[in-house]
Short mmCIF file of C-alpha atoms in Angstrom, two decimals:
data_model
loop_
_atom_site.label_atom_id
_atom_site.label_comp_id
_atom_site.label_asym_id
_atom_site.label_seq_id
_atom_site.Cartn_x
_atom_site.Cartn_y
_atom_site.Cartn_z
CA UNK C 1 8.21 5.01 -1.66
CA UNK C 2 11.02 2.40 -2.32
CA UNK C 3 8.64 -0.54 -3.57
CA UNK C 4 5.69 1.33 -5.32
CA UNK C 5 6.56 4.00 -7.73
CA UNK C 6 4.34 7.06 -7.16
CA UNK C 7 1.70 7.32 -10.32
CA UNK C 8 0.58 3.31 -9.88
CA UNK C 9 -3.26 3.96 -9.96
CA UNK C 10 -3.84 -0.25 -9.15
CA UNK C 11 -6.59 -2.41 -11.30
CA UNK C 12 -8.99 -2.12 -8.53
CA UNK C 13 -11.60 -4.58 -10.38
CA UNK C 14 -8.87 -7.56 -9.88
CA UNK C 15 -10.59 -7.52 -6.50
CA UNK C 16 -14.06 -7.12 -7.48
CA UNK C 17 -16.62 -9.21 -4.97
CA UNK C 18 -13.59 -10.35 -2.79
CA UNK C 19 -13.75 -9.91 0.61
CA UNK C 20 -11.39 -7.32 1.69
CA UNK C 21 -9.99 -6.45 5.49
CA UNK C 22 -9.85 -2.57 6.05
CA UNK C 23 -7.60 -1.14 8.21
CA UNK C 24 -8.69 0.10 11.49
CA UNK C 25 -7.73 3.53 12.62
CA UNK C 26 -5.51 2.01 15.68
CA UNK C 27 -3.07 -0.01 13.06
CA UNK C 28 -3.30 2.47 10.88
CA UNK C 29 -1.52 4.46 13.82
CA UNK C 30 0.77 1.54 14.81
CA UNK C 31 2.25 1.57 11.19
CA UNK C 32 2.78 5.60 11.59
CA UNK C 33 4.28 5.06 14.74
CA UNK C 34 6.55 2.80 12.99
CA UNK C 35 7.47 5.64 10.05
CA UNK C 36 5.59 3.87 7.33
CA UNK C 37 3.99 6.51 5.62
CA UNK C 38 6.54 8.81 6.23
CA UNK C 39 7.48 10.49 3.22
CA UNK C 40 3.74 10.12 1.87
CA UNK C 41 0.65 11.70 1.97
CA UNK C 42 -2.11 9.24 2.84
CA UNK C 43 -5.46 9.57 4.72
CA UNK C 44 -7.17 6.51 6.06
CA UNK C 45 -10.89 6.39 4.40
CA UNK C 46 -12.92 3.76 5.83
CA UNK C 47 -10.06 1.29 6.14
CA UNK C 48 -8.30 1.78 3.05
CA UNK C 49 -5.04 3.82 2.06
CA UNK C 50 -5.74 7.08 -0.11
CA UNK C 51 -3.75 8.96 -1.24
CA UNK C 52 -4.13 12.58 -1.01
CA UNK C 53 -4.47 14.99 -4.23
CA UNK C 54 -1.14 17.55 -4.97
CA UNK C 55 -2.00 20.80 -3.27
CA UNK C 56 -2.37 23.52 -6.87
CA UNK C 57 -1.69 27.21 -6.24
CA UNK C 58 -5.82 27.87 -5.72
CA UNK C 59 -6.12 25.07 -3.19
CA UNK C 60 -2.94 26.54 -0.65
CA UNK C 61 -4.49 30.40 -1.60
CA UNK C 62 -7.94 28.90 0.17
CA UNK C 63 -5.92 27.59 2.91
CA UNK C 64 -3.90 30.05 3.53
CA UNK C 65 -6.55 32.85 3.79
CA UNK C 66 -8.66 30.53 5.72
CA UNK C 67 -5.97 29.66 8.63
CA UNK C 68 -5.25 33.49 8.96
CA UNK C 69 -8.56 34.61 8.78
CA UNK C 70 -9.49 31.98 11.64
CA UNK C 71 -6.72 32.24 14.17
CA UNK C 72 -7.01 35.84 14.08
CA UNK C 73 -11.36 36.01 14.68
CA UNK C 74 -10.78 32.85 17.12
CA UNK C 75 -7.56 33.85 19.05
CA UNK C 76 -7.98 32.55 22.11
CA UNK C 77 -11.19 30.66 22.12
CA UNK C 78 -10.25 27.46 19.22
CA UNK C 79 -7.41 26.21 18.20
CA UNK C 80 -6.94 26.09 13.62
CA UNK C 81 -5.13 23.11 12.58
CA UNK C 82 -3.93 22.73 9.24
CA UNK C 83 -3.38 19.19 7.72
CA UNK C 84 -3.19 17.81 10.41
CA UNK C 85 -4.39 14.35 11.38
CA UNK C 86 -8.55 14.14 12.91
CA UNK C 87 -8.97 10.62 14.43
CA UNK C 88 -12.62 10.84 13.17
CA UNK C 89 -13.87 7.14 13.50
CA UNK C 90 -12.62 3.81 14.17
CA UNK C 91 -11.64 3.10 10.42
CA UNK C 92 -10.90 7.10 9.09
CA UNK C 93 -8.17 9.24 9.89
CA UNK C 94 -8.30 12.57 7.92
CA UNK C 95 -6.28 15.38 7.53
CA UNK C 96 -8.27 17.72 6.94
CA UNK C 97 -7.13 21.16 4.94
CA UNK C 98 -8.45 22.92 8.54
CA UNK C 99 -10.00 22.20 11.54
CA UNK C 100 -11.23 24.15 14.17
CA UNK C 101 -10.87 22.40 17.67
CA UNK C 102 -11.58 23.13 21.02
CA UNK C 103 -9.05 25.27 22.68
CA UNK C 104 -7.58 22.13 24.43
CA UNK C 105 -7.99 19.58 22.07
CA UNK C 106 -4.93 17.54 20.50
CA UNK C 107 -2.62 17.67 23.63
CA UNK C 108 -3.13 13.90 24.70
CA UNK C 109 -4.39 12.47 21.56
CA UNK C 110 -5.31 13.72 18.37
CA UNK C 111 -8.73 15.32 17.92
CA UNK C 112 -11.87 12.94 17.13
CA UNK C 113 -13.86 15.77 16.47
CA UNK C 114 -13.97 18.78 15.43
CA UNK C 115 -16.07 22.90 15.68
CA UNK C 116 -15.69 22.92 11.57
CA UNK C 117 -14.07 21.15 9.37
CA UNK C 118 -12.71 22.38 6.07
CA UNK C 119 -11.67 20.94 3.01
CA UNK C 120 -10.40 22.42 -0.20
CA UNK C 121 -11.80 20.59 -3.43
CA UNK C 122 -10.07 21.09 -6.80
CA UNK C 123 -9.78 17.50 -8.06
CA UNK C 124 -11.14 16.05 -4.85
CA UNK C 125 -14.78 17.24 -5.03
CA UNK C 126 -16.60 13.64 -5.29
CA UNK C 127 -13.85 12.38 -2.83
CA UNK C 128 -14.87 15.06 0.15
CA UNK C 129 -18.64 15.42 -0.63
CA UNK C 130 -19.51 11.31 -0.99
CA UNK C 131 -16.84 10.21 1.26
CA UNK C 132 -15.50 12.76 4.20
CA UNK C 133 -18.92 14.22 4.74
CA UNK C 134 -20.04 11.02 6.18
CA UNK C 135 -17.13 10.53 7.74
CA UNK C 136 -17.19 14.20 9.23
CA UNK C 137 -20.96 13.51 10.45
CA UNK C 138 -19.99 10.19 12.07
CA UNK C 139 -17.43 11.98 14.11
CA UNK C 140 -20.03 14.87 15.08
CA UNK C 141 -18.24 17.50 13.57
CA UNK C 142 -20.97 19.76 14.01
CA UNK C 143 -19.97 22.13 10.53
CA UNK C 144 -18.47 20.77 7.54
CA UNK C 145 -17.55 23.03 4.58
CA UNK C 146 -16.27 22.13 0.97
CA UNK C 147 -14.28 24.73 -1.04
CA UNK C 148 -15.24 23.81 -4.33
CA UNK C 149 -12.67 26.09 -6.27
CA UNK C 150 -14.01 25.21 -10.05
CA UNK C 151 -17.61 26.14 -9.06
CA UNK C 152 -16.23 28.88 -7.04
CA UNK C 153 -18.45 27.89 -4.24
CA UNK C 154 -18.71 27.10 -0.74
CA UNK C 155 -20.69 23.87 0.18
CA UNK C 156 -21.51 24.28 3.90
CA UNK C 157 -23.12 21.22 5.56
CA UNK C 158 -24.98 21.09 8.88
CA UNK C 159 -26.99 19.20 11.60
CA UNK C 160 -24.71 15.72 11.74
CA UNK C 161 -27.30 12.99 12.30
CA UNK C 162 -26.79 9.03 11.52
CA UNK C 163 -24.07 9.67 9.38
CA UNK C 164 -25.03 12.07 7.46
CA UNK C 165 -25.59 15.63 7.20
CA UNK C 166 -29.04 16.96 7.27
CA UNK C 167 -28.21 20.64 5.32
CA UNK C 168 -26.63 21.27 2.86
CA UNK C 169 -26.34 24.40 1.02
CA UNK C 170 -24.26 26.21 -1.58
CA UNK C 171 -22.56 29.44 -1.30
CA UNK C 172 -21.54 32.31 -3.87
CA UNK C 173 -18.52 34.36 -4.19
CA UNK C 174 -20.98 36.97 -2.56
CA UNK C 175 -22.27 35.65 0.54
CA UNK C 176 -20.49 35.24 3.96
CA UNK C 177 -20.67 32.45 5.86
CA UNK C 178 -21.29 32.87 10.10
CA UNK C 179 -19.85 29.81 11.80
CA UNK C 180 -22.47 27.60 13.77
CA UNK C 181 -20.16 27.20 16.88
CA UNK C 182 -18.90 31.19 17.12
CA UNK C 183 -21.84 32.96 15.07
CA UNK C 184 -19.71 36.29 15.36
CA UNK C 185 -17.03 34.77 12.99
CA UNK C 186 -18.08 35.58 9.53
CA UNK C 187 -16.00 34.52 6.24
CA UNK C 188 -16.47 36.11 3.41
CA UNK C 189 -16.01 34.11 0.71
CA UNK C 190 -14.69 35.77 -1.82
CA UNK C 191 -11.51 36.58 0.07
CA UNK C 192 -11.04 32.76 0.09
CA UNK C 193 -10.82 32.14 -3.61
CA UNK C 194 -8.51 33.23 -6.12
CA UNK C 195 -9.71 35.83 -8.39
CA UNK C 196 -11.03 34.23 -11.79
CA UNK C 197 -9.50 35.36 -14.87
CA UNK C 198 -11.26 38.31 -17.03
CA UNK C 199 -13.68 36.86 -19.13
CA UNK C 200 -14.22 33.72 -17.67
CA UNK C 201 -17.99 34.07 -17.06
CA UNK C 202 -17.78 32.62 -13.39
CA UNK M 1 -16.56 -19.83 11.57
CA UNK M 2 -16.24 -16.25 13.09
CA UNK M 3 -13.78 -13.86 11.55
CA UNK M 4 -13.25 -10.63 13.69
CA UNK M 5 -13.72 -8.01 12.63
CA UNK M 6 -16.08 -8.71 9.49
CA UNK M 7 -14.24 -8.60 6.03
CA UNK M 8 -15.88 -5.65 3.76
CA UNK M 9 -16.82 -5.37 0.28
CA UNK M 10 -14.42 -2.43 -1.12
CA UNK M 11 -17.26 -0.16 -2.88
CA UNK M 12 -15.12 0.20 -6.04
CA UNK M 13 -17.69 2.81 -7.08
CA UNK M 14 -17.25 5.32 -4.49
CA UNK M 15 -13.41 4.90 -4.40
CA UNK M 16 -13.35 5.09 -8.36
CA UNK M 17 -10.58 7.10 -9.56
CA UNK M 18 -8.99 7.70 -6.13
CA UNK M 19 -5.62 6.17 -5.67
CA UNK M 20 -5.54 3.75 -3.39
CA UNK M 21 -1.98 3.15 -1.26
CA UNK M 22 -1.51 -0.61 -1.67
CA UNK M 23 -0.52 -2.30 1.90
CA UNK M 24 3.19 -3.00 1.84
CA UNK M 25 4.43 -6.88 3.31
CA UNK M 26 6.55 -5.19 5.54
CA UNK M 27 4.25 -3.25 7.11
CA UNK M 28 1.77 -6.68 7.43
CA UNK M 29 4.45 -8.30 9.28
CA UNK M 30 4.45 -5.36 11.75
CA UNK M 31 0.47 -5.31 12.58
CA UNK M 32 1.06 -9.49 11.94
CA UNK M 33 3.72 -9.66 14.88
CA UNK M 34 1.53 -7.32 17.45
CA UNK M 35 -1.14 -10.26 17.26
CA UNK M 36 -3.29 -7.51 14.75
CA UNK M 37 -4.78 -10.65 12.86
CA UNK M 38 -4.88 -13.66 15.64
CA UNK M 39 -8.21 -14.53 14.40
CA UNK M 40 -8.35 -14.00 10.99
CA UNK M 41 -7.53 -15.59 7.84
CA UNK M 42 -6.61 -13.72 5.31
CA UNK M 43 -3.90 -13.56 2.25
CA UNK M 44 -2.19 -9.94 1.36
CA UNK M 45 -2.80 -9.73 -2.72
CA UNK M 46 -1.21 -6.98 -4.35
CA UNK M 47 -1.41 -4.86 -1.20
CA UNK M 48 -4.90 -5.70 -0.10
CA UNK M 49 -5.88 -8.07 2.78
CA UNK M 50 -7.98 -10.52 0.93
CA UNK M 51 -10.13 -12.98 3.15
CA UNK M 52 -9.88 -16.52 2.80
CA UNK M 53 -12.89 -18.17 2.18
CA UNK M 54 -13.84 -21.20 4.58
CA UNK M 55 -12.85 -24.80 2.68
CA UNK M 56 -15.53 -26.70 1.72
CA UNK M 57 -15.56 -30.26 2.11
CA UNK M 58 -14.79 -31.04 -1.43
CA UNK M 59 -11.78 -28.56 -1.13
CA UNK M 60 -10.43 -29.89 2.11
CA UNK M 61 -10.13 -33.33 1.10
CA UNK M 62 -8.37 -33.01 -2.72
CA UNK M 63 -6.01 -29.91 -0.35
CA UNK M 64 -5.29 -32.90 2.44
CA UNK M 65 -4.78 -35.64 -0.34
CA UNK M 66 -2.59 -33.80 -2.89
CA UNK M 67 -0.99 -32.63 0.48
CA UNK M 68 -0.51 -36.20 1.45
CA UNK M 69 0.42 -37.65 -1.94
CA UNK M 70 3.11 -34.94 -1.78
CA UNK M 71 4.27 -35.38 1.44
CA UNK M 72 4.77 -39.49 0.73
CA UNK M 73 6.32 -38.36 -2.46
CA UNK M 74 8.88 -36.19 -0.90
CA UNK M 75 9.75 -38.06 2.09
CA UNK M 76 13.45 -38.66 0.69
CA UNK M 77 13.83 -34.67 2.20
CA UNK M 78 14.74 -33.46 -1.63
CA UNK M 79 12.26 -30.52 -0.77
CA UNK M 80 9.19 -29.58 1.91
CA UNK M 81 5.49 -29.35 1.51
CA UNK M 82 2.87 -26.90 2.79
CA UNK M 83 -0.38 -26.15 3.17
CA UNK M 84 -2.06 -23.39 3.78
CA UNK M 85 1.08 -21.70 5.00
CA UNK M 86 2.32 -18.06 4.14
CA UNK M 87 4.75 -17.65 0.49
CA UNK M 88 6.37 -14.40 1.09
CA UNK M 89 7.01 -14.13 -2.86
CA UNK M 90 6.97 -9.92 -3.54
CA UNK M 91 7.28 -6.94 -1.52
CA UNK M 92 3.12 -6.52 -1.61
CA UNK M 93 2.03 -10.12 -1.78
CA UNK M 94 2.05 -13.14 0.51
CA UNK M 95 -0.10 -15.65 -0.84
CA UNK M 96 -1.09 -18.75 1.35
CA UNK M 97 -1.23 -21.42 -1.62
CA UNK M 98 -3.63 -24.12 -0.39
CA UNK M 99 -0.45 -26.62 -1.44
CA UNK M 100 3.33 -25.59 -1.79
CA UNK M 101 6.46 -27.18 -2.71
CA UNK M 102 9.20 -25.37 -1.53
CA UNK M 103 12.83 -25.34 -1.46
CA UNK M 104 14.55 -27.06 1.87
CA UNK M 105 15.91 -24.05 4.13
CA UNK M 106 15.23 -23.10 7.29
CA UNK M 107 11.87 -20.78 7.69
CA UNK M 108 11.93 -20.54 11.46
CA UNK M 109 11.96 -16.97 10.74
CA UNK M 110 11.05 -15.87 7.42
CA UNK M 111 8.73 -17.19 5.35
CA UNK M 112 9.71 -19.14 2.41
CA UNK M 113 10.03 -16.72 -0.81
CA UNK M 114 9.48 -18.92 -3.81
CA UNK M 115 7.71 -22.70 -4.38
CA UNK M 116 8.46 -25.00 -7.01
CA UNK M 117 4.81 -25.65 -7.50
CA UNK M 118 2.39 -24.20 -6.04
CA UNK M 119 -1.74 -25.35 -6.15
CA UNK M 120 -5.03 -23.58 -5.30
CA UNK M 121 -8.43 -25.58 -5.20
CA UNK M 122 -11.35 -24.28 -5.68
CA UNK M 123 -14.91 -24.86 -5.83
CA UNK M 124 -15.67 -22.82 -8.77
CA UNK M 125 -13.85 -20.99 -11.51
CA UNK M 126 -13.00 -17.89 -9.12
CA UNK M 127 -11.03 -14.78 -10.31
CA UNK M 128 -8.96 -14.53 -7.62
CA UNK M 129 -6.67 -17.84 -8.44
CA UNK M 130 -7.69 -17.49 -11.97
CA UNK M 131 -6.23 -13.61 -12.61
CA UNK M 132 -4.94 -11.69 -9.88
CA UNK M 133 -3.18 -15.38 -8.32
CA UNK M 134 -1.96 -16.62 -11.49
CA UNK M 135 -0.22 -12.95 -11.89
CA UNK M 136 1.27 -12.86 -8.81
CA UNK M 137 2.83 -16.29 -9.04
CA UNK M 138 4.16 -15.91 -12.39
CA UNK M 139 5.72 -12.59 -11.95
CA UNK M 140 7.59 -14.40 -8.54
CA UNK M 141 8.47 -17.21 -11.45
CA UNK M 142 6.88 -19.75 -9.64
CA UNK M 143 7.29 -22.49 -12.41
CA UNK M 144 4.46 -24.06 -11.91
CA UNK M 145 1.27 -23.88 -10.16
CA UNK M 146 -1.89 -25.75 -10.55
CA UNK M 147 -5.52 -24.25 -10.32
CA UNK M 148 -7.93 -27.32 -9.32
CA UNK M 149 -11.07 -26.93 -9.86
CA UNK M 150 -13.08 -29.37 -7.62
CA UNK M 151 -16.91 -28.77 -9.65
CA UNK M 152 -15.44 -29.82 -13.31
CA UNK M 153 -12.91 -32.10 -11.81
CA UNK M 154 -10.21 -30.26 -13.86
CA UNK M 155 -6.42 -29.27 -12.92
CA UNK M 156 -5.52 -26.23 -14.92
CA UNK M 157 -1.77 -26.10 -15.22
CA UNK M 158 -0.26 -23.02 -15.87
CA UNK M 159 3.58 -23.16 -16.31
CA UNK M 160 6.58 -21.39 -18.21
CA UNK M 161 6.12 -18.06 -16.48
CA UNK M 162 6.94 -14.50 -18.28
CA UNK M 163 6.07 -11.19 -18.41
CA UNK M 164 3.61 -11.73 -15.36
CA UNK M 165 1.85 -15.04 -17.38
CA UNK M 166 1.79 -18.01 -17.75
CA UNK M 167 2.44 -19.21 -21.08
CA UNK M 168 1.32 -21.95 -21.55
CA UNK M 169 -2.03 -23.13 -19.83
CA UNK M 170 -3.68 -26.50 -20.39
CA UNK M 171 -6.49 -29.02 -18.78
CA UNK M 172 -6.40 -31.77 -17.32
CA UNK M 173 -9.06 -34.26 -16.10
CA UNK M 174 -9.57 -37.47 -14.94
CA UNK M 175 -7.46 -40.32 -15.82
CA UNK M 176 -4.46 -38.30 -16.71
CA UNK M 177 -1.49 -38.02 -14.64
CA UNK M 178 0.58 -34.92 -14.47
CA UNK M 179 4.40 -34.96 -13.78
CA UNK M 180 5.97 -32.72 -11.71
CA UNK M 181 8.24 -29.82 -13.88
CA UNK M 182 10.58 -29.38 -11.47
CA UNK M 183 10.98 -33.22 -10.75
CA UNK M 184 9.54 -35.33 -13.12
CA UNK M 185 9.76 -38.60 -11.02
CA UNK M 186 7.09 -37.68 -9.16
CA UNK M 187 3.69 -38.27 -10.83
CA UNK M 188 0.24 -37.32 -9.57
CA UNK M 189 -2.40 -39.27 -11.21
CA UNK M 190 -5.50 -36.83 -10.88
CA UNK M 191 -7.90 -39.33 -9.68
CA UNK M 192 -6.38 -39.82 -6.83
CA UNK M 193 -6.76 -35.90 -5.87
CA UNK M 194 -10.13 -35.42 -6.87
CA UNK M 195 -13.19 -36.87 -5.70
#
């Protein structure tokens, strides 16, 4: 980060109605390949550079109880990948918080799909409902959930089709969730999310 | 005129509030020198690939006679003109000013950093040489660089850069002739840039 100091949110409206040229995901890859993002964390979103929301104590809890809870129910069948890169369409490449990939996926390339996708939303709740879910049903991921840690709630979508997602449903503290791919793995929900403070009514 | 791939519209609304990584000039020059944009035209503004629109008649001919005028008017070799070409003036910028005066030196491989004038014609008052232009030429200290506006038949000269302005910004039209800040021997009488 020599030239831009971190905390720069630009004047995006500057550009308003010009004609901008995204990235594609293959330069995007050149320029990693060449260290330039390095000592950042950036996601490619539909050709353009985001950066990635600062990981709060509730967001690496989710994770954390998430990757253990997966690689021990899938040992042997899927592979869990934590933020790691998912080549998920010609102008994306996400990391998502977790992915669940087929046992020999990411060897010669990284994955373009994925069994489920996770991803952890404190701040980032517009950012992976609007945006990544597309992006997720472009690249057939075939179950995409959304930790949404304020609402307490998981936001599980299904049946990828044109783009978009054809269910979506919400999820309590309460319920457990069955994955679509290995219906004998079942997450329980609450063990996901931090406990709330007393007397905070959710 | 085909542009491959097709430029895009950001959708400021969906990426409202997210922070968007502005393209560096360094890393341009890498996608630049593995042929990434053969076929496209395009400026990097304040980290974003901006297309360049197609010149329309009116623009191509005041671009090729200020070009010309300029050109004639430097022929004793006290500095170059160019058009159209790359202006490598900040670490997330590299503007390709429609006309440039720049300082002799050899650019066989870098691109020139600074101008002593540079101009943009346009067809209509557009934001992009208006704001986010004008800002990136004054913070470079580019002392003087002329919008030309080809509809009113207006140069808008904006010189005595600070603080990422201009300060002082005035209008000129036809009839007048505007002397050159950095050398004030050479004299461009406006009607013979404009239609």
């Amino acid at each position: 980060m020599e030239w831009y100091p971190s905390g720069v949110v630009l004047d995006l409206d500057i550009l308003r109605g010009e004609r901008l040229r995204p990235l594609k995901r293959a330069e995007f890859d050149q320029l990693v390949r060449t260290g330039a993002f390095e000592d950042e964390r950036v996601e490619l979103l539909r050709g353009w550079l985001v950066e990635m929301s600062p990981q709060g104590l509730e967001h690496s809890f989710a994770i954390q109880e998430l990757e253990n809870e997966l690689a021990f129910l899938l040992h042997g069948r899927a592979k869990i990948r934590t933020q790691l890169p998912l080549a998920a369409t010609d102008d994306s490449e996400t990391e998502p918080d977790l992915a669940v990939v087929a046992f020999d996926a990411g060897r010669d390339a990284q994955p373009d799909t994925a069994l489920l996708v996770i991803e952890v939303a404190v701040s980032s709740v517009r950012k992976d409902r609007e945006i990544k879910a597309r992006i997720y049903a472009e690249a057939g991921v075939i179950e995409y959930w959304v930790v949404d840690v304020d609402r307490s709630i998981v936001v599980r979508h299904l049946e990828p089709k044109d783009c978009v997602y054809a269910r979506v449903t919400e999820h309590g503290r309460e319920e457990s969730l069955a994955l679509q791919a290995f219906p004998d793995v079942v997450v329980s929900i609450d063990a996901i999310l931090l406990a709330k403070p007393s007397g905070d009514p959710a | 005129m085909l542009r491959k791939p097709p430029g895009a519209v950001l959708d400021l609304d969906l990426f409202r509030g997210e922070r968007l990584r502005p393209l560096r000039r360094k890393e341009v020059d890498i996608l630049a020198a593995q042929g990434v944009f053969e076929d496209e035209r395009g400026e990097l503004l304040r980290g974003f690939l901006v297309e360049d629109a197609r010149a329309s008649p009116g623009e191509a001919h005041t671009i090729t006679k200020l070009g010309t005028f300029l050109v004639l008017a430097f022929r004793d070799d006290r500095a170059q003109v160019q058009c159209r070409l790359p202006l490598a003036v900040s670490d997330d910028s590299e503007p390709m000013p429609d006309v440039a005066i720049i300082p002799n030196g050899d650019y066989q491989h870098a691109h020139p950093t600074t101008a002593f004038l540079v101009a943009e014609v346009a067809a209509r008052s557009c934001s992009k040489d208006r704001v986010l232009k004008a800002g990136i030429y004054s913070e470079a200290a580019i002392p003087e660089y002329w919008l030309i506006d080809v509809e009113r038949t207006v140069v808008v000269r904006h010189v005595e850069p600070k603080d990422g302005a201009y300060a002082r910004v005035t209008e000129h039209g036809r009839g007048e002739r505007l002397a050159l800040q950095a050398f004030p021997d050479v004299v461009v009488p406006i009607d013979a840039i404009l239609r």
